[in-house]
Coordinates of C-alpha atoms and ligand atoms in Angstrom, one line a residue:
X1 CA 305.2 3.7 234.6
X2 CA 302.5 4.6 232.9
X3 CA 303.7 4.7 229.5
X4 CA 305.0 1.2 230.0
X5 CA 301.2 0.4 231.1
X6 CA 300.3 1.7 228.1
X7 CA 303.1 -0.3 226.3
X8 CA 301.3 -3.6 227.8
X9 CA 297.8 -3.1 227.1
X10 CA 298.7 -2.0 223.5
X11 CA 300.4 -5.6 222.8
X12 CA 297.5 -6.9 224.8
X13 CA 294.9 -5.6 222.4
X14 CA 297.7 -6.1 219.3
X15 CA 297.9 -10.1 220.2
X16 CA 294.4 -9.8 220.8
X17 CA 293.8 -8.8 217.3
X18 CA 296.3 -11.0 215.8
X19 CA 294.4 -14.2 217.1
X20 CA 291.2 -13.1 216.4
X21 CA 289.9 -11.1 213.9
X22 CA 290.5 -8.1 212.4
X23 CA 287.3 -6.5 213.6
X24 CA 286.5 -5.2 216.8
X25 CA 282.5 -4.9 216.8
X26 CA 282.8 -2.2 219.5
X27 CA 284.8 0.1 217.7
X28 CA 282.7 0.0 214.6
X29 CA 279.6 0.2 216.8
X30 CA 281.1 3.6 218.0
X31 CA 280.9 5.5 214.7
X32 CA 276.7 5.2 215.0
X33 CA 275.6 7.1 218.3
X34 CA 272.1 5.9 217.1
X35 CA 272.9 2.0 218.1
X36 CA 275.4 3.4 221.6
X37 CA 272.8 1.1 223.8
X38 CA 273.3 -1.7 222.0
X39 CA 276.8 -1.5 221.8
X40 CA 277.1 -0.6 225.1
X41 CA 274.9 -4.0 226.3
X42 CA 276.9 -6.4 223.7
X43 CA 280.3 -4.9 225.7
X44 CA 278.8 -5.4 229.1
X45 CA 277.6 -8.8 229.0
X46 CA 280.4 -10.2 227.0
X47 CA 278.6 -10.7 223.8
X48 CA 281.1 -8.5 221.7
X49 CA 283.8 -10.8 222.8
X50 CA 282.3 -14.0 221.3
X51 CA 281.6 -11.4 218.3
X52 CA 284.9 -10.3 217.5
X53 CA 286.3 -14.3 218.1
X54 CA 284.2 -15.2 214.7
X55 CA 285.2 -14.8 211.1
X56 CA 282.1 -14.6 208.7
X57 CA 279.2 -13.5 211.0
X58 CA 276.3 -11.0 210.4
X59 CA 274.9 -8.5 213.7
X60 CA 271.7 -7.5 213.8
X61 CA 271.7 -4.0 215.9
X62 CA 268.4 -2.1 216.7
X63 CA 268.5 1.7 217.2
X64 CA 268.3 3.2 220.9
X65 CA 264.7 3.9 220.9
X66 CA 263.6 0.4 219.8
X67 CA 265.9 -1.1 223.1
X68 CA 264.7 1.3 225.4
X69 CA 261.1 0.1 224.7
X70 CA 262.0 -3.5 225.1
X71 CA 264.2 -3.0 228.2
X72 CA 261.2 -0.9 229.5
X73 CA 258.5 -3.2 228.9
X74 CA 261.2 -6.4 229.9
X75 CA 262.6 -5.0 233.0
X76 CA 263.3 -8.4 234.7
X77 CA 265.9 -10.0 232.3
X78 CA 268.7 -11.5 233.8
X79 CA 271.7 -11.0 233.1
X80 CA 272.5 -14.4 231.0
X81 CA 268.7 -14.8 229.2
X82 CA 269.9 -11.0 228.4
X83 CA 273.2 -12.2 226.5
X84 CA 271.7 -15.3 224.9
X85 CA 269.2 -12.6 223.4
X86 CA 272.0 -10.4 221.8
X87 CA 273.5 -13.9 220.5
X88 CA 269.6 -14.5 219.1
X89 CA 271.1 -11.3 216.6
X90 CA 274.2 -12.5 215.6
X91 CA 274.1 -15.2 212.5
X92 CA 276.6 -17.4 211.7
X93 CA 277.1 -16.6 208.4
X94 CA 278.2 -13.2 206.2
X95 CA 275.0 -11.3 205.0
X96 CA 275.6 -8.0 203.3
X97 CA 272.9 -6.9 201.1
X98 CA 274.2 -8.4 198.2
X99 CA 274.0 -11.4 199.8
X100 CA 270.4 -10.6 201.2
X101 CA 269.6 -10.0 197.4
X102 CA 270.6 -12.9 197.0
X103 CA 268.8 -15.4 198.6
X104 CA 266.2 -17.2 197.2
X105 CA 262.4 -15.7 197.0
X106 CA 260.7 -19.5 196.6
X107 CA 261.4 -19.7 200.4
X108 CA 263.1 -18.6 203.7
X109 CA 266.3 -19.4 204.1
X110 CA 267.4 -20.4 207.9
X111 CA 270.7 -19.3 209.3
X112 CA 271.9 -20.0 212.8
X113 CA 272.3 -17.4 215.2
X114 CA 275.5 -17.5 218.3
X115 CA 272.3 -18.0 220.8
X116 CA 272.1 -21.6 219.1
X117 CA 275.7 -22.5 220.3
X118 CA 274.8 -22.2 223.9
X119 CA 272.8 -25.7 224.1
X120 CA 270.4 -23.2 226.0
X121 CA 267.8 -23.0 223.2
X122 CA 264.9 -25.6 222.6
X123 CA 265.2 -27.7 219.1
X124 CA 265.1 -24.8 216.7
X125 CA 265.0 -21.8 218.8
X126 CA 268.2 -20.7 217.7
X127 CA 267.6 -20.3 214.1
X128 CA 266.2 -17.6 212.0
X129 CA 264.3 -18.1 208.9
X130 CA 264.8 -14.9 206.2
X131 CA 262.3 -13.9 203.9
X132 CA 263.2 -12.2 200.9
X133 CA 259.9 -10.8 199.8
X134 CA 259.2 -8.2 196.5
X135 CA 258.3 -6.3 199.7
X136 CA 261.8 -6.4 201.5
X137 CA 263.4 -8.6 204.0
X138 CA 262.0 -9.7 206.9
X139 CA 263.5 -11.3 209.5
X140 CA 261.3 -13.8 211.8
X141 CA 261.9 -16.8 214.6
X142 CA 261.8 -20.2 213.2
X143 CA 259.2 -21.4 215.6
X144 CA 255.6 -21.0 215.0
X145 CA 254.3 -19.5 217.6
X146 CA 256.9 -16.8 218.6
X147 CA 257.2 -13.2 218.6
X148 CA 256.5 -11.5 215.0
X149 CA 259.3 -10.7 212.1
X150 CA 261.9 -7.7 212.3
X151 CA 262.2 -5.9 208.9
X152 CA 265.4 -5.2 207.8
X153 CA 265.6 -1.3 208.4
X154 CA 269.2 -0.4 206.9
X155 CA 272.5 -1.3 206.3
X156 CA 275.1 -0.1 208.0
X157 CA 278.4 -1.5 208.1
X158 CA 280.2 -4.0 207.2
X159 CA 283.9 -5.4 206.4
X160 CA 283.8 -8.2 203.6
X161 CA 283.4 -10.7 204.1
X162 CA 284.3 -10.8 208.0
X163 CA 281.4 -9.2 209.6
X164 CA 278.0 -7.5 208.7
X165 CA 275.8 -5.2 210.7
X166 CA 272.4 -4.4 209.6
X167 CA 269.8 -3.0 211.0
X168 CA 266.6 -4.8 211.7
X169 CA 263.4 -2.8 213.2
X170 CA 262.9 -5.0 215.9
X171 CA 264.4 -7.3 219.2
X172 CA 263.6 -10.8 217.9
X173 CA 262.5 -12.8 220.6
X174 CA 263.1 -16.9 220.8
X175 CA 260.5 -19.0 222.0
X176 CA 260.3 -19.1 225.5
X177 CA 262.3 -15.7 226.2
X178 CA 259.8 -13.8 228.5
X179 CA 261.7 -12.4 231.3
X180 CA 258.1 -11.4 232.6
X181 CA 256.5 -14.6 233.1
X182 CA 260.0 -17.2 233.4
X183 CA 260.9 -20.3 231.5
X184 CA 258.9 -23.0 232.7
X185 CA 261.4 -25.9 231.7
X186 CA 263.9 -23.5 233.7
X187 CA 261.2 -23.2 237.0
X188 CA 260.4 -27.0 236.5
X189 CA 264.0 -28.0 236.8
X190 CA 264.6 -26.1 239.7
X191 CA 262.0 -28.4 241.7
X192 CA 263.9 -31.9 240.9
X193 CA 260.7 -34.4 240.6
X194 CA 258.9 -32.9 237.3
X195 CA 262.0 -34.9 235.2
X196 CA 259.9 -36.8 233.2
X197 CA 257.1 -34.1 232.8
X198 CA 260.1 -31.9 231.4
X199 CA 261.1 -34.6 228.9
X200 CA 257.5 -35.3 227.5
X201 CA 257.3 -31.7 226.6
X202 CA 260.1 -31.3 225.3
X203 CA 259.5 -34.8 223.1
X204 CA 256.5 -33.7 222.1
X205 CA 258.0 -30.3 221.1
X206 CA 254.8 -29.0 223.6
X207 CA 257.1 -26.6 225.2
X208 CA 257.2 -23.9 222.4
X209 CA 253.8 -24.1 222.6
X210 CA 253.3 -23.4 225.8
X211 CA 255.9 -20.8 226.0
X212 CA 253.8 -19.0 223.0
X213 CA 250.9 -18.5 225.0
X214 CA 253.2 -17.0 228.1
X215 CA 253.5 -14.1 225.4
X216 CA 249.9 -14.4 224.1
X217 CA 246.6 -15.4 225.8
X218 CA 248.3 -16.9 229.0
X219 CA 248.5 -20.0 230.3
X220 CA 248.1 -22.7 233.2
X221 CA 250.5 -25.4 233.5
X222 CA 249.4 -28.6 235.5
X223 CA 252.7 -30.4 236.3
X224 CA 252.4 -33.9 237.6
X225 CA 255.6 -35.2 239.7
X226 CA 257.8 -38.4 238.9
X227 CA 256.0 -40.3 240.6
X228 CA 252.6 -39.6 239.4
X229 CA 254.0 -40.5 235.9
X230 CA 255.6 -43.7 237.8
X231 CA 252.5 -45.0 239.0
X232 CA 250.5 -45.6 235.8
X233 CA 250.6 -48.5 234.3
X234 CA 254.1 -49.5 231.8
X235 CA 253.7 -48.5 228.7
X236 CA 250.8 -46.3 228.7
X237 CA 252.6 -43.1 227.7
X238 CA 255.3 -44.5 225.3
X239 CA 252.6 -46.4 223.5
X240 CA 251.0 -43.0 222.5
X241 CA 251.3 -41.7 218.7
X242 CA 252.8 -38.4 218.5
X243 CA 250.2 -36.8 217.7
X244 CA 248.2 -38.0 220.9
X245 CA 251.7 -37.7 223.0
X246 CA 250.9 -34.1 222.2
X247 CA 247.0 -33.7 222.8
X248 CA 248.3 -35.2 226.5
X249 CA 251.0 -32.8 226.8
X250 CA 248.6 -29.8 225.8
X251 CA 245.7 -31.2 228.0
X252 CA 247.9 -30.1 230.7
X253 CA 247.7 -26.9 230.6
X254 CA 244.6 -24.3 231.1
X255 CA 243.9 -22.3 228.0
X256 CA 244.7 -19.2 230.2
X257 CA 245.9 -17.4 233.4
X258 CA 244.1 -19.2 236.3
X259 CA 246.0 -18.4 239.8
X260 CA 245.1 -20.5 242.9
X261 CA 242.4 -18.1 244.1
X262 CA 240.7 -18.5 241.2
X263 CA 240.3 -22.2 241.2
X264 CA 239.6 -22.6 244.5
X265 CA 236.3 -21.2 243.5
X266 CA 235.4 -23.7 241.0
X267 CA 233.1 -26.6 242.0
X268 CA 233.1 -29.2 238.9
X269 CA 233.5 -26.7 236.6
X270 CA 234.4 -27.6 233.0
X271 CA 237.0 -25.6 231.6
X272 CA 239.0 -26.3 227.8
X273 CA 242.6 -27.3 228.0
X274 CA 244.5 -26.3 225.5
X275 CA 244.2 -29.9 223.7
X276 CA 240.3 -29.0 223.5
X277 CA 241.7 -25.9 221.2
X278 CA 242.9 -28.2 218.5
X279 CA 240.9 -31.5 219.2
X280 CA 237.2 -31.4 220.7
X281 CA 236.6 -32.6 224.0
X282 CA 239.4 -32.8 226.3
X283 CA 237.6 -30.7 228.8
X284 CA 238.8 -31.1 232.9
X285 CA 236.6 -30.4 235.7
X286 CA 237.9 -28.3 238.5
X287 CA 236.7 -28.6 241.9
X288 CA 237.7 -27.6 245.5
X289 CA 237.1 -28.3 248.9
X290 CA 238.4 -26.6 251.6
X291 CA 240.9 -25.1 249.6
X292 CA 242.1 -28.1 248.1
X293 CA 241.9 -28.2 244.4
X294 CA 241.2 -31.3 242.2
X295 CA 241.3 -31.9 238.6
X296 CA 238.6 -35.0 236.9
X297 CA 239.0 -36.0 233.7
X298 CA 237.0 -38.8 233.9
X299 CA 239.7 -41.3 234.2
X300 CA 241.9 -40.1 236.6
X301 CA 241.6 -37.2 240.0
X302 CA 245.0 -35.4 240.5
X303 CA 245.0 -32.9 243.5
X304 CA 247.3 -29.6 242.9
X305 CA 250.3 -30.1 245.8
X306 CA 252.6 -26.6 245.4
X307 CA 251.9 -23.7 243.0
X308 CA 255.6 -23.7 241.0
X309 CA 254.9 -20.4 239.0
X310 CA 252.8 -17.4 239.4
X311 CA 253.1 -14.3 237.5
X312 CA 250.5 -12.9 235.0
X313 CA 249.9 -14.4 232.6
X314 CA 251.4 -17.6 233.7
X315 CA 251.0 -20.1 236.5
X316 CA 252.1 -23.7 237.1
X317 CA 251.3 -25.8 239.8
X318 CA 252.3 -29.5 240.5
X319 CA 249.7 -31.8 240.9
X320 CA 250.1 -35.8 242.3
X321 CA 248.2 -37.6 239.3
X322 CA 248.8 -37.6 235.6
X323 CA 245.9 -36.1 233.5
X324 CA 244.7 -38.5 231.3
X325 CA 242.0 -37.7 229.2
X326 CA 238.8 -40.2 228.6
X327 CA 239.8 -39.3 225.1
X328 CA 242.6 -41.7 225.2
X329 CA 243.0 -44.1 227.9
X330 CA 240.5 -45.8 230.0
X331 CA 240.8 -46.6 233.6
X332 CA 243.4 -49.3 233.1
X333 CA 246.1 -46.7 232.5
X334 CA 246.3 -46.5 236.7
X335 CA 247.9 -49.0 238.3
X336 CA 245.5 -49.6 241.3
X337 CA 247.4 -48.7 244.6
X338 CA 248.1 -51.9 246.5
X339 CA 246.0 -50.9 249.7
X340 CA 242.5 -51.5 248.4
X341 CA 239.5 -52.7 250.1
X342 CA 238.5 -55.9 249.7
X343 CA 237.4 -57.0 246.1
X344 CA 233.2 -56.8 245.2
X345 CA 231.6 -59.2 243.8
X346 CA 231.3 -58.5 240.4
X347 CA 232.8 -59.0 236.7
X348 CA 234.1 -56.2 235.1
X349 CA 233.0 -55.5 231.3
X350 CA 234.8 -56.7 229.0
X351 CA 237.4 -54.9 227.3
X352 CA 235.2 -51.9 226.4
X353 CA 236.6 -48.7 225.4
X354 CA 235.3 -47.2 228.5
X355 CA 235.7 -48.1 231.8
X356 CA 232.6 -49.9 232.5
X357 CA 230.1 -49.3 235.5
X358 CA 228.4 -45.9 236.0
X359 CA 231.0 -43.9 237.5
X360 CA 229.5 -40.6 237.1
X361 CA 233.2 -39.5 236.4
X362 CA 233.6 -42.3 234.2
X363 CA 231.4 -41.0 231.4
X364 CA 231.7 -37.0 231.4
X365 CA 228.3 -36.1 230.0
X366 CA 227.5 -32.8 227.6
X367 CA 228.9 -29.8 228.8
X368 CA 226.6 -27.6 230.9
X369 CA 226.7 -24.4 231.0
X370 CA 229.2 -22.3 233.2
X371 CA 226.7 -20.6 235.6
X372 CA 225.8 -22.6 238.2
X373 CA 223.0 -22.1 240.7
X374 CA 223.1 -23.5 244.4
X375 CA 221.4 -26.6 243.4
X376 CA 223.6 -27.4 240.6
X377 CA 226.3 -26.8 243.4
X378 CA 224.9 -29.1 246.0
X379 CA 224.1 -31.7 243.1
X380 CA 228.2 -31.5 242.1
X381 CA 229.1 -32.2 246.0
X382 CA 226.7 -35.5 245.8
X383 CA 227.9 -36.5 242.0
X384 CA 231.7 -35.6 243.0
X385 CA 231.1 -38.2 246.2
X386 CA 229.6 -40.9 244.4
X387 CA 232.1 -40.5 241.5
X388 CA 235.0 -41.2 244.6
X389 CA 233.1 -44.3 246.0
X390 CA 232.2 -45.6 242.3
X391 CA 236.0 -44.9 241.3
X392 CA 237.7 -46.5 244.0
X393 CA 235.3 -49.6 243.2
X394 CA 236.3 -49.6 240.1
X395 CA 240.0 -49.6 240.8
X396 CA 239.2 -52.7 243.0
X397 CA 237.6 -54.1 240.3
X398 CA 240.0 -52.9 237.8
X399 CA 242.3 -55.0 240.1
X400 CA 240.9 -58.2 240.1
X401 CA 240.4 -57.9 236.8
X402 CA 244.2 -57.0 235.9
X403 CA 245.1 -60.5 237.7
X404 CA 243.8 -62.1 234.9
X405 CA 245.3 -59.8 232.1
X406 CA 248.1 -58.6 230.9
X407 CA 249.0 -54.9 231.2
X408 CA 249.1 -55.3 226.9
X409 CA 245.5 -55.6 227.2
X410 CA 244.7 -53.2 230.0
X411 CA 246.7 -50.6 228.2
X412 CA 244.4 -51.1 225.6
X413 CA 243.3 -47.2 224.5
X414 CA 239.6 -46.2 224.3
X415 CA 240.5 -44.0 221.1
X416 CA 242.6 -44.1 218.5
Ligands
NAG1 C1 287.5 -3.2 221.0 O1 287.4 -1.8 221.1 C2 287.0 -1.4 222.4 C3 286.9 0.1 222.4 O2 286.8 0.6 221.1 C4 288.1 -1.8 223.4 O3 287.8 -1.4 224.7 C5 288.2 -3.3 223.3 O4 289.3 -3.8 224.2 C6 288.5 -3.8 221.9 N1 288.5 -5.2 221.9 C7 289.5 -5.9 221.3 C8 289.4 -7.4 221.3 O5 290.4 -5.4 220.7
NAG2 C1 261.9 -24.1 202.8 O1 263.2 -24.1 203.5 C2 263.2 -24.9 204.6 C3 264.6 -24.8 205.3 O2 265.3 -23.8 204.8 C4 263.0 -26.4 204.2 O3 262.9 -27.2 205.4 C5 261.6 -26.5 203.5 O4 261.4 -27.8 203.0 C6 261.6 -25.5 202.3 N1 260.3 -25.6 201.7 C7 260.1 -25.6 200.4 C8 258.6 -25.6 200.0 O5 261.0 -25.7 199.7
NAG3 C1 257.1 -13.8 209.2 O1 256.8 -13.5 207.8 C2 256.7 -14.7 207.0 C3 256.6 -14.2 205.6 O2 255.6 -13.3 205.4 C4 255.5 -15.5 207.5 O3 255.3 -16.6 206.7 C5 255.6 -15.8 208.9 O4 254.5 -16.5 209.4 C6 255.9 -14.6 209.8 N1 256.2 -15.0 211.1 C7 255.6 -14.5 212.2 C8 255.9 -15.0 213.5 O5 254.7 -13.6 212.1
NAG4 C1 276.3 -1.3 202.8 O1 277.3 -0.6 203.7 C2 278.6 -0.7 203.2 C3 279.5 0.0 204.3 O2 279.0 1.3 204.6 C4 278.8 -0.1 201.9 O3 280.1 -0.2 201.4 C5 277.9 -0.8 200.9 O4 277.9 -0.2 199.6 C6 276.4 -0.7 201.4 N1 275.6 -1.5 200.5 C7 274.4 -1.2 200.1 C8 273.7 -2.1 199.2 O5 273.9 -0.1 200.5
NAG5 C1 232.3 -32.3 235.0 O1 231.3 -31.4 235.5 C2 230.1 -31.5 234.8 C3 229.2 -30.4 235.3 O2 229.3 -30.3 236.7 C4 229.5 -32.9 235.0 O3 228.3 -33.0 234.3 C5 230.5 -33.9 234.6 O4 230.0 -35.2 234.9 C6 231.8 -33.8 235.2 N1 232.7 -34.7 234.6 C7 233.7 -35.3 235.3 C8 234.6 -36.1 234.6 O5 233.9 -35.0 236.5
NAG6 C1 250.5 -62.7 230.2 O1 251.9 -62.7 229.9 C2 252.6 -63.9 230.4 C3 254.0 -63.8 230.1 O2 254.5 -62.5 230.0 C4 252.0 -65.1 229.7 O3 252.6 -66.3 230.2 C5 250.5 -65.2 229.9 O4 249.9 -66.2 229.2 C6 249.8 -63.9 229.6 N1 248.4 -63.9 229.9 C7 247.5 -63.4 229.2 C8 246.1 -63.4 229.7 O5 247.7 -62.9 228.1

């Protein structure tokens, strides 16, 4: 019985090896206690399968001590952003050290790792540029903005020209991996109506950069719903450069960790996004009232509906409005909701970069300074009132106005 047991799972494992390769990754993993976590982790979530099913690959291991720090200091990785991170250590391609020696010194070479197979990793996430420096090799995340380079410690195995496994001195992390603080594309999906918010970051490749600060700096994410991106006028985001497709993308988001507590404190505060970090300008006030918080930007007044994400240092929070910056659209970006009251008399400006009339909001004036005393607070709850009575004129008058024009010309951006 049991020697015929034994009979089965020995032409199990034979057929097994006769399909795949001739290396089982586990095995060789065995003969170097130093590395038994790691082996041990690429068993248990399936990884060394996918291993030993390639022909020419390359593993980068990291010694016991070096895990247990990162599983310490990560103790909330799931089980599958856990596997895709052992696949971020295996390349495609054989590397022994002569084949390290090799490589050109003029410039990184970029292999592709098993994590970039998944379709789970963002544009180039899953590659891995290699330096080979008079210094030694170094081994680094593609994406600017990530986690810092491995050096390559030793090596120590490998079965020409099937598989390599070297040791490197630390976990590489891709962009976005922090167990800590959560994928934000992952949490936005979750919620259904931030579709098109998803797709502009990811467009404008704003993503990476805003998963860089979740591991650096912290971050807060202002997410505006379908609908908020549905109600501004045609055209207004697609006719936006890159470069300025960006700067909106990175205006979204607070330049660091600002929970709902926090900003229910703010009255018309000015605070940089983390467009004003790479552009100037591009400031938003906060504001609150009875624990409601609103966002101005001069053109537009979103109101924050659900916090999506909160974990230090990173919080996201849907808001009802798009943020657009005076930097780069005037009023006529919002399509004026149909119930108005009835039209002013009056003629709107014409097509002037801003909108016209003295909308306190319209025109965000020079900065003041952060501390605010109780008259500068009282003075905010008149400005912030006139600003909503001179805005929703404005949008009346924007209307009339938009009767006569097309949205071409409405669309029209203050700056280019
Ligand atoms: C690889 O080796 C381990 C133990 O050394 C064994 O449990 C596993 O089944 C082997 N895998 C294959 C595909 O032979
Ligand atoms: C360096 O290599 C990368 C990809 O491997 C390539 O995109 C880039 O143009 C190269 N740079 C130079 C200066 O050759
Ligand atoms: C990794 O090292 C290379 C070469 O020194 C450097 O250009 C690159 O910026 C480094 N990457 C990170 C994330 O530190
Ligand atoms: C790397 O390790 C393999 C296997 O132990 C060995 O045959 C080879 O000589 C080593 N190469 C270098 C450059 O140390
Ligand atoms: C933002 O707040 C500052 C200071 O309270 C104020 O001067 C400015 O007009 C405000 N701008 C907008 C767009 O609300
Ligand atoms: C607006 O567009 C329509 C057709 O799309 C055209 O007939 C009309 O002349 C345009 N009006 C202006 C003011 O450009």
């Amino acid at each position: 019985m049991a020697s015929g047991r034994t009979a089965l799972v020995a032409s199990v494992l034979l057929s097994c090896i006769v399909v795949s390769s001739a290396f089982n990754i586990t095995t060789m993993l065995n003969q170097f206690p130093s590395f038994s976590q790691m082996n041990q982790l690429l068993s248990s979530s399936g990884v060394a399968n996918d291993i030993n099913a390639r022909k020419s690959i390359t593993v980068l291991v990291v010694s016991n001590d070096v895990l247990n720090a990162f599983t310490a200091s990560n103790p909330n990785v799931d089980t599958v952003k856990m596997a895709d991170l052992l696949r971020y250590h295996v390349l495609l391609q054989f590397l022994g050290m002569d084949e390290l020696k090799a490589l050109p010194t003029s410039n990184y070479t970029s292999v592709t790792t098993l994590y970039q197979t998944t379709g789970r990793a963002n544009n180039n996430d899953g590659f891995l540029n290699i330096y080979n420096l008079p210094s030694g090799f170094l081994i680094g995340p593609s994406v600017a903005g990530s986690s810092s380079n491995a050096t390559v410690a030793a090596n120590i195995t490998h079965e020409a020209f099937e598989i390599s496994v070297i040791q490197i001195s630390s976990i590489l992390t891709p962009v976005g991996f922090n167990s800590a603080t959560g994928d934000l594309i992952q949490v936005l999906t979750k919620f259904n109506v931030y579709t098109m918010f998803i797709s502009l970051l990811k467009e404008s490749a704003v993503d990476s950069i805003f998963a860089g600060r979740q591991t650096g700096g912290g971050i807060t994410v202002f997410a505006p719903t379908d609908s908020a991106f549905n109600s501004l006028a045609s055209g207004s985001i697609q006719g936006l450069s890159v470069s300025d497709l960006k700067l909106l993308m990175q205006y979204h988001a607070l330049t660091s960790y600002q929970p709902l507590s926090v900003l229910q404190n703010m009255v018309n505060s000015p605070v940089s996004t983390i467009a004003s970090t790479i552009a100037s300008g591009y400031l938003l006030n906060v504001s609150s009232a009875a624990k409601t918080v609103t966002l101005h930007t001069g053109v537009s007044v979103a109101t924050i509906q659900e916090t999506l994400y909160d974990a230090t240092p990173t919080t996201m929070f849907g808001i009802d409005q798009v943020l657009l910056p005076s930097e780069l659209f005037s009023k006529a970006a919002l399509v004026p909701s149909p119930a108005e009251a009835p039209v002013p008399e009056a003629a709107p400006g014409p097509k002037e970069a801003k909108a016209p009339g003295a909308a306190p909001d319209a025109a965000p004036g020079p900065e003041k300074p952060a501390g605010s005393t109780a008259s500068v607070v009282s003075m905010s709850v008149v400005v912030s009132a006139v600003a909503l009575i001179a805005s929703s004129c404005l949008a009346v008058l924007l209307r009339s106005w938009s009767e006569e024009c097309n949205n071409s010309v409405l669309l029209e951006r203050s700056v280019w």
